[in-house]
PDB file of C-alpha atoms in Angstrom:
ATOM      1  CA  UNK A   1      81.254 -65.719 111.799  1.00 91.00           C
ATOM      2  CA  UNK A   2      78.603 -66.126 109.220  1.00 94.00           C
ATOM      3  CA  UNK A   3      75.635 -64.638 111.027  1.00 92.00           C
ATOM      4  CA  UNK A   4      74.907 -61.022 112.113  1.00 89.00           C
ATOM      5  CA  UNK A   5      72.816 -62.209 115.034  1.00 81.00           C
ATOM      6  CA  UNK A   6      72.310 -65.179 116.971  1.00 80.00           C
ATOM      7  CA  UNK A   7      71.415 -68.622 115.854  1.00 88.00           C
ATOM      8  CA  UNK A   8      70.329 -70.061 119.372  1.00 86.00           C
ATOM      9  CA  UNK A   9      67.217 -68.077 119.485  1.00 88.00           C
ATOM     10  CA  UNK A  10      66.094 -69.075 115.918  1.00 94.00           C
ATOM     11  CA  UNK A  11      66.672 -72.633 116.913  1.00 93.00           C
ATOM     12  CA  UNK A  12      65.117 -72.610 119.920  1.00 90.00           C
ATOM     13  CA  UNK A  13      62.085 -71.362 118.388  1.00 93.00           C
ATOM     14  CA  UNK A  14      61.707 -74.071 115.807  1.00 95.00           C
ATOM     15  CA  UNK A  15      62.382 -76.706 118.441  1.00 94.00           C
ATOM     16  CA  UNK A  16      59.611 -75.603 120.553  1.00 94.00           C
ATOM     17  CA  UNK A  17      57.436 -75.858 117.423  1.00 95.00           C
ATOM     18  CA  UNK A  18      58.375 -79.921 117.314  1.00 96.00           C
ATOM     19  CA  UNK A  19      57.539 -80.058 120.996  1.00 94.00           C
ATOM     20  CA  UNK A  20      61.329 -80.113 122.013  1.00 92.00           C
ATOM     21  CA  UNK A  21      62.803 -78.047 124.901  1.00 78.00           C
ATOM     22  CA  UNK A  22      60.724 -75.972 127.581  1.00 63.00           C
ATOM     23  CA  UNK A  23      57.599 -74.197 126.361  1.00 52.00           C
ATOM     24  CA  UNK A  24      58.697 -71.556 128.152  1.00 40.00           C
ATOM     25  CA  UNK A  25      61.322 -68.574 127.831  1.00 43.00           C
ATOM     26  CA  UNK A  26      64.895 -69.872 129.575  1.00 42.00           C
ATOM     27  CA  UNK A  27      66.096 -67.879 132.502  1.00 37.00           C
ATOM     28  CA  UNK A  28      68.862 -65.338 131.563  1.00 41.00           C
ATOM     29  CA  UNK A  29      68.954 -66.506 127.443  1.00 44.00           C
ATOM     30  CA  UNK A  30      68.167 -62.772 126.107  1.00 47.00           C
ATOM     31  CA  UNK A  31      71.051 -61.605 128.377  1.00 43.00           C
ATOM     32  CA  UNK A  32      73.325 -64.246 127.247  1.00 45.00           C
ATOM     33  CA  UNK A  33      72.390 -63.617 123.841  1.00 49.00           C
ATOM     34  CA  UNK A  34      72.955 -59.673 124.475  1.00 47.00           C
ATOM     35  CA  UNK A  35      76.220 -60.438 126.223  1.00 44.00           C
ATOM     36  CA  UNK A  36      77.174 -62.656 123.404  1.00 46.00           C
ATOM     37  CA  UNK A  37      76.428 -60.018 121.093  1.00 49.00           C
ATOM     38  CA  UNK A  38      78.841 -57.335 122.862  1.00 48.00           C
ATOM     39  CA  UNK A  39      81.791 -59.373 123.629  1.00 47.00           C
ATOM     40  CA  UNK A  40      81.572 -62.771 121.619  1.00 53.00           C
ATOM     41  CA  UNK A  41      81.864 -66.076 123.140  1.00 57.00           C
ATOM     42  CA  UNK A  42      82.354 -66.730 126.668  1.00 56.00           C
ATOM     43  CA  UNK A  43      83.488 -69.874 128.654  1.00 57.00           C
ATOM     44  CA  UNK A  44      80.031 -69.621 130.355  1.00 56.00           C
ATOM     45  CA  UNK A  45      78.187 -69.595 126.988  1.00 52.00           C
ATOM     46  CA  UNK A  46      80.333 -72.556 125.413  1.00 57.00           C
ATOM     47  CA  UNK A  47      79.974 -74.570 128.663  1.00 61.00           C
ATOM     48  CA  UNK A  48      76.127 -74.337 128.032  1.00 61.00           C
ATOM     49  CA  UNK A  49      76.724 -75.079 124.522  1.00 60.00           C
ATOM     50  CA  UNK A  50      78.304 -78.328 125.456  1.00 65.00           C
ATOM     51  CA  UNK A  51      75.861 -79.381 127.888  1.00 69.00           C
ATOM     52  CA  UNK A  52      73.074 -78.994 125.626  1.00 81.00           C
ATOM     53  CA  UNK A  53      73.846 -82.302 124.299  1.00 86.00           C
ATOM     54  CA  UNK A  54      72.510 -83.666 127.771  1.00 87.00           C
ATOM     55  CA  UNK A  55      69.394 -81.409 127.433  1.00 88.00           C
ATOM     56  CA  UNK A  56      68.403 -83.100 124.382  1.00 90.00           C
ATOM     57  CA  UNK A  57      68.818 -86.785 125.762  1.00 93.00           C
ATOM     58  CA  UNK A  58      65.711 -88.458 124.368  1.00 95.00           C
ATOM     59  CA  UNK A  59      65.200 -86.094 121.665  1.00 95.00           C
ATOM     60  CA  UNK A  60      64.024 -87.816 118.286  1.00 96.00           C
ATOM     61  CA  UNK A  61      66.424 -86.966 115.759  1.00 96.00           C
ATOM     62  CA  UNK A  62      63.711 -86.644 113.403  1.00 96.00           C
ATOM     63  CA  UNK A  63      62.325 -84.177 115.154  1.00 96.00           C
ATOM     64  CA  UNK A  64      65.221 -82.121 115.439  1.00 96.00           C
ATOM     65  CA  UNK A  65      66.323 -82.854 111.703  1.00 96.00           C
ATOM     66  CA  UNK A  66      62.723 -81.087 111.051  1.00 97.00           C
ATOM     67  CA  UNK A  67      63.411 -77.988 113.300  1.00 97.00           C
ATOM     68  CA  UNK A  68      66.797 -77.643 111.704  1.00 97.00           C
ATOM     69  CA  UNK A  69      65.112 -77.283 108.358  1.00 98.00           C
ATOM     70  CA  UNK A  70      62.561 -74.854 109.610  1.00 98.00           C
ATOM     71  CA  UNK A  71      65.157 -72.590 110.941  1.00 97.00           C
ATOM     72  CA  UNK A  72      67.108 -72.234 107.364  1.00 98.00           C
ATOM     73  CA  UNK A  73      65.199 -69.561 105.893  1.00 97.00           C
ATOM     74  CA  UNK A  74      65.560 -67.158 109.010  1.00 97.00           C
ATOM     75  CA  UNK A  75      69.023 -67.974 109.378  1.00 97.00           C
ATOM     76  CA  UNK A  76      69.926 -67.210 105.687  1.00 97.00           C
ATOM     77  CA  UNK A  77      68.456 -63.803 106.504  1.00 96.00           C
ATOM     78  CA  UNK A  78      71.056 -63.369 109.298  1.00 96.00           C
ATOM     79  CA  UNK A  79      74.222 -64.327 107.037  1.00 95.00           C
ATOM     80  CA  UNK A  80      76.590 -61.644 106.426  1.00 93.00           C
ATOM     81  CA  UNK A  81      76.709 -59.890 103.390  1.00 91.00           C
ATOM     82  CA  UNK A  82      80.480 -60.538 102.979  1.00 92.00           C
ATOM     83  CA  UNK A  83      79.833 -64.163 102.394  1.00 95.00           C
ATOM     84  CA  UNK A  84      78.474 -64.509  99.208  1.00 95.00           C
ATOM     85  CA  UNK A  85      81.267 -62.342  98.376  1.00 95.00           C
ATOM     86  CA  UNK A  86      84.405 -64.486  99.929  1.00 95.00           C
ATOM     87  CA  UNK A  87      82.564 -67.636  98.947  1.00 97.00           C
ATOM     88  CA  UNK A  88      82.715 -66.776  95.292  1.00 97.00           C
ATOM     89  CA  UNK A  89      86.084 -65.452  95.302  1.00 97.00           C
ATOM     90  CA  UNK A  90      87.349 -68.546  97.161  1.00 97.00           C
ATOM     91  CA  UNK A  91      84.883 -71.079  94.635  1.00 97.00           C
ATOM     92  CA  UNK A  92      86.682 -69.282  91.385  1.00 98.00           C
ATOM     93  CA  UNK A  93      89.984 -70.225  92.717  1.00 97.00           C
ATOM     94  CA  UNK A  94      88.952 -73.994  92.903  1.00 96.00           C
ATOM     95  CA  UNK A  95      89.397 -74.065  96.738  1.00 97.00           C
ATOM     96  CA  UNK A  96      86.657 -76.169  98.795  1.00 97.00           C
ATOM     97  CA  UNK A  97      84.784 -73.977 101.546  1.00 98.00           C
ATOM     98  CA  UNK A  98      84.666 -75.854 104.749  1.00 98.00           C
ATOM     99  CA  UNK A  99      82.308 -74.868 107.649  1.00 97.00           C
ATOM    100  CA  UNK A 100      83.741 -75.460 111.298  1.00 97.00           C
ATOM    101  CA  UNK A 101      81.367 -74.917 114.201  1.00 94.00           C
ATOM    102  CA  UNK A 102      80.534 -76.147 117.882  1.00 92.00           C
ATOM    103  CA  UNK A 103      77.075 -76.228 117.156  1.00 92.00           C
ATOM    104  CA  UNK A 104      75.585 -79.703 116.794  1.00 94.00           C
ATOM    105  CA  UNK A 105      75.958 -81.077 113.230  1.00 95.00           C
ATOM    106  CA  UNK A 106      72.301 -82.334 113.197  1.00 94.00           C
ATOM    107  CA  UNK A 107      71.055 -78.686 113.759  1.00 94.00           C
ATOM    108  CA  UNK A 108      73.730 -76.882 111.339  1.00 96.00           C
ATOM    109  CA  UNK A 109      73.661 -79.466 108.252  1.00 97.00           C
ATOM    110  CA  UNK A 110      70.374 -77.887 106.769  1.00 98.00           C
ATOM    111  CA  UNK A 111      72.071 -74.362 106.536  1.00 98.00           C
ATOM    112  CA  UNK A 112      75.820 -75.709 105.577  1.00 98.00           C
ATOM    113  CA  UNK A 113      73.493 -77.493 102.864  1.00 98.00           C
ATOM    114  CA  UNK A 114      71.507 -74.036 101.878  1.00 98.00           C
ATOM    115  CA  UNK A 115      74.854 -72.164 101.926  1.00 97.00           C
ATOM    116  CA  UNK A 116      76.277 -75.339  99.444  1.00 97.00           C
ATOM    117  CA  UNK A 117      79.520 -75.424 101.452  1.00 98.00           C
ATOM    118  CA  UNK A 118      81.708 -78.535 100.616  1.00 98.00           C
ATOM    119  CA  UNK A 119      82.065 -80.019 104.116  1.00 98.00           C
ATOM    120  CA  UNK A 120      80.950 -79.326 107.603  1.00 98.00           C
ATOM    121  CA  UNK A 121      82.855 -80.020 110.612  1.00 98.00           C
ATOM    122  CA  UNK A 122      80.641 -79.718 113.638  1.00 96.00           C
ATOM    123  CA  UNK A 123      80.034 -81.279 117.226  1.00 95.00           C
ATOM    124  CA  UNK A 124      78.223 -84.576 116.774  1.00 95.00           C
ATOM    125  CA  UNK A 125      75.105 -85.559 119.295  1.00 94.00           C
ATOM    126  CA  UNK A 126      75.497 -89.036 119.697  1.00 95.00           C
ATOM    127  CA  UNK A 127      72.011 -91.541 119.381  1.00 96.00           C
ATOM    128  CA  UNK A 128      70.969 -94.379 120.345  1.00 96.00           C
ATOM    129  CA  UNK A 129      69.604 -97.281 118.466  1.00 95.00           C
ATOM    130  CA  UNK A 130      65.879 -96.233 118.789  1.00 96.00           C
ATOM    131  CA  UNK A 131      66.607 -93.229 116.657  1.00 95.00           C
ATOM    132  CA  UNK A 132      66.820 -90.540 119.682  1.00 96.00           C
ATOM    133  CA  UNK A 133      69.602 -88.804 121.284  1.00 95.00           C
ATOM    134  CA  UNK A 134      71.333 -90.347 123.892  1.00 95.00           C
ATOM    135  CA  UNK A 135      72.915 -86.975 125.855  1.00 93.00           C
ATOM    136  CA  UNK A 136      76.454 -87.409 124.888  1.00 94.00           C
ATOM    137  CA  UNK A 137      78.777 -86.409 122.164  1.00 94.00           C
ATOM    138  CA  UNK A 138      80.202 -88.494 119.463  1.00 95.00           C
ATOM    139  CA  UNK A 139      84.151 -87.063 118.930  1.00 93.00           C
ATOM    140  CA  UNK A 140      85.249 -83.942 119.914  1.00 93.00           C
ATOM    141  CA  UNK A 141      83.310 -80.726 120.961  1.00 93.00           C
ATOM    142  CA  UNK A 142      84.392 -78.681 118.047  1.00 94.00           C
ATOM    143  CA  UNK A 143      85.698 -75.631 119.803  1.00 93.00           C
ATOM    144  CA  UNK A 144      88.822 -73.736 120.522  1.00 93.00           C
ATOM    145  CA  UNK A 145      91.661 -75.768 120.393  1.00 95.00           C
ATOM    146  CA  UNK A 146      89.354 -78.828 119.185  1.00 95.00           C
ATOM    147  CA  UNK A 147      88.351 -77.058 116.385  1.00 97.00           C
ATOM    148  CA  UNK A 148      91.611 -76.393 115.022  1.00 98.00           C
ATOM    149  CA  UNK A 149      92.240 -80.498 115.477  1.00 98.00           C
ATOM    150  CA  UNK A 150      89.112 -80.738 113.668  1.00 97.00           C
ATOM    151  CA  UNK A 151      90.436 -78.597 110.828  1.00 98.00           C
ATOM    152  CA  UNK A 152      94.021 -79.869 110.836  1.00 98.00           C
ATOM    153  CA  UNK A 153      92.646 -83.410 110.597  1.00 98.00           C
ATOM    154  CA  UNK A 154      90.404 -82.537 107.991  1.00 98.00           C
ATOM    155  CA  UNK A 155      93.018 -81.268 105.980  1.00 98.00           C
ATOM    156  CA  UNK A 156      95.322 -83.928 106.249  1.00 98.00           C
ATOM    157  CA  UNK A 157      92.640 -86.416 105.274  1.00 98.00           C
ATOM    158  CA  UNK A 158      91.948 -84.317 102.035  1.00 98.00           C
ATOM    159  CA  UNK A 159      95.489 -83.412 101.222  1.00 97.00           C
ATOM    160  CA  UNK A 160      94.920 -79.874 101.919  1.00 97.00           C
ATOM    161  CA  UNK A 161      97.851 -77.528 102.950  1.00 97.00           C
ATOM    162  CA  UNK A 162      96.610 -75.500 105.809  1.00 98.00           C
ATOM    163  CA  UNK A 163      99.754 -72.913 105.262  1.00 97.00           C
ATOM    164  CA  UNK A 164      97.859 -72.263 101.794  1.00 97.00           C
ATOM    165  CA  UNK A 165      94.512 -72.224 103.198  1.00 98.00           C
ATOM    166  CA  UNK A 166      91.924 -69.208 104.781  1.00 98.00           C
ATOM    167  CA  UNK A 167      90.231 -68.946 108.040  1.00 98.00           C
ATOM    168  CA  UNK A 168      87.629 -66.819 109.143  1.00 97.00           C
ATOM    169  CA  UNK A 169      86.514 -66.125 112.579  1.00 96.00           C
ATOM    170  CA  UNK A 170      85.167 -63.617 114.990  1.00 95.00           C
ATOM    171  CA  UNK A 171      85.987 -65.185 118.128  1.00 93.00           C
ATOM    172  CA  UNK A 172      89.174 -65.123 120.558  1.00 94.00           C
ATOM    173  CA  UNK A 173      88.561 -69.135 120.765  1.00 94.00           C
ATOM    174  CA  UNK A 174      89.360 -69.781 117.548  1.00 96.00           C
ATOM    175  CA  UNK A 175      93.163 -68.439 117.774  1.00 97.00           C
ATOM    176  CA  UNK A 176      94.555 -71.854 117.392  1.00 97.00           C
ATOM    177  CA  UNK A 177      92.754 -72.236 113.985  1.00 98.00           C
ATOM    178  CA  UNK A 178      93.768 -69.018 113.055  1.00 98.00           C
ATOM    179  CA  UNK A 179      96.822 -69.576 113.734  1.00 98.00           C
ATOM    180  CA  UNK A 180      97.530 -73.188 111.933  1.00 97.00           C
ATOM    181  CA  UNK A 181      96.509 -71.799 108.733  1.00 98.00           C
ATOM    182  CA  UNK A 182      98.554 -69.432 106.137  1.00 98.00           C
ATOM    183  CA  UNK A 183      95.919 -66.700 105.788  1.00 98.00           C
ATOM    184  CA  UNK A 184      94.119 -65.922 109.192  1.00 98.00           C
ATOM    185  CA  UNK A 185      91.197 -63.358 108.797  1.00 97.00           C
ATOM    186  CA  UNK A 186      89.847 -61.630 111.990  1.00 97.00           C
ATOM    187  CA  UNK A 187      86.044 -61.137 110.892  1.00 95.00           C
ATOM    188  CA  UNK A 188      83.874 -58.717 112.927  1.00 94.00           C
ATOM    189  CA  UNK A 189      86.576 -59.866 115.639  1.00 95.00           C
ATOM    190  CA  UNK A 190      85.542 -59.556 119.368  1.00 93.00           C
ATOM    191  CA  UNK A 191      87.718 -57.396 121.405  1.00 93.00           C
ATOM    192  CA  UNK A 192      89.863 -59.763 122.363  1.00 94.00           C
ATOM    193  CA  UNK A 193      90.644 -61.303 119.117  1.00 96.00           C
ATOM    194  CA  UNK A 194      90.925 -58.123 117.632  1.00 97.00           C
ATOM    195  CA  UNK A 195      93.905 -57.260 120.216  1.00 97.00           C
ATOM    196  CA  UNK A 196      95.465 -60.341 119.102  1.00 98.00           C
ATOM    197  CA  UNK A 197      95.025 -59.934 115.577  1.00 98.00           C
ATOM    198  CA  UNK A 198      96.603 -56.438 115.762  1.00 97.00           C
ATOM    199  CA  UNK A 199      99.902 -57.951 117.622  1.00 97.00           C
ATOM    200  CA  UNK A 200     100.385 -60.775 115.126  1.00 97.00           C
ATOM    201  CA  UNK A 201      99.331 -58.292 112.153  1.00 97.00           C
ATOM    202  CA  UNK A 202      96.329 -60.411 111.039  1.00 98.00           C
ATOM    203  CA  UNK A 203      93.948 -58.687 108.695  1.00 97.00           C
ATOM    204  CA  UNK A 204      91.102 -57.368 110.459  1.00 96.00           C
ATOM    205  CA  UNK A 205      87.670 -57.034 108.419  1.00 92.00           C
ATOM    206  CA  UNK A 206      84.299 -55.429 109.366  1.00 87.00           C
TER     207      UNK A 206
END
């Protein structure tokens, strides 16, 4: 939603620079990213995203954090122009800004810090006592209905009324989250979300 391009390729390059992941192009990755650009998230792409925690088993947390920090400048160049405008509007109204993403928190945290969001809800790769990822996920995989549940729980914990809140997404799989707030916004929506938004009368912004 925030980026006008795929973060996956950016993170992959930065992880490679840290010696993590394969030192060759993953077959089908470019095709998958191209499909993502056309139709948005798919169940196949999100199954792969969820499985990425297993692929990261044994990686040092510190190395992943360095890769994540190195990715920030390029990711910031992909941030959509509307983001600064929307952030400024909500900050002026005194509203906290929370990023919710299925991406691993250890990768996304530096970008969230650079965007100066107030909080980050993200999938958390679990770690062992040696400071390496153990291949598991700590808590929810923050996607589809579970993303809404993370947002709902955050609102409860912080005394925020979801019905007085805004949510932005480009993905059909965020319909549960968009339905749970009083001000849903379909932003550069994929075809299925555009259809749902039209039926429900949600604003669509491109």
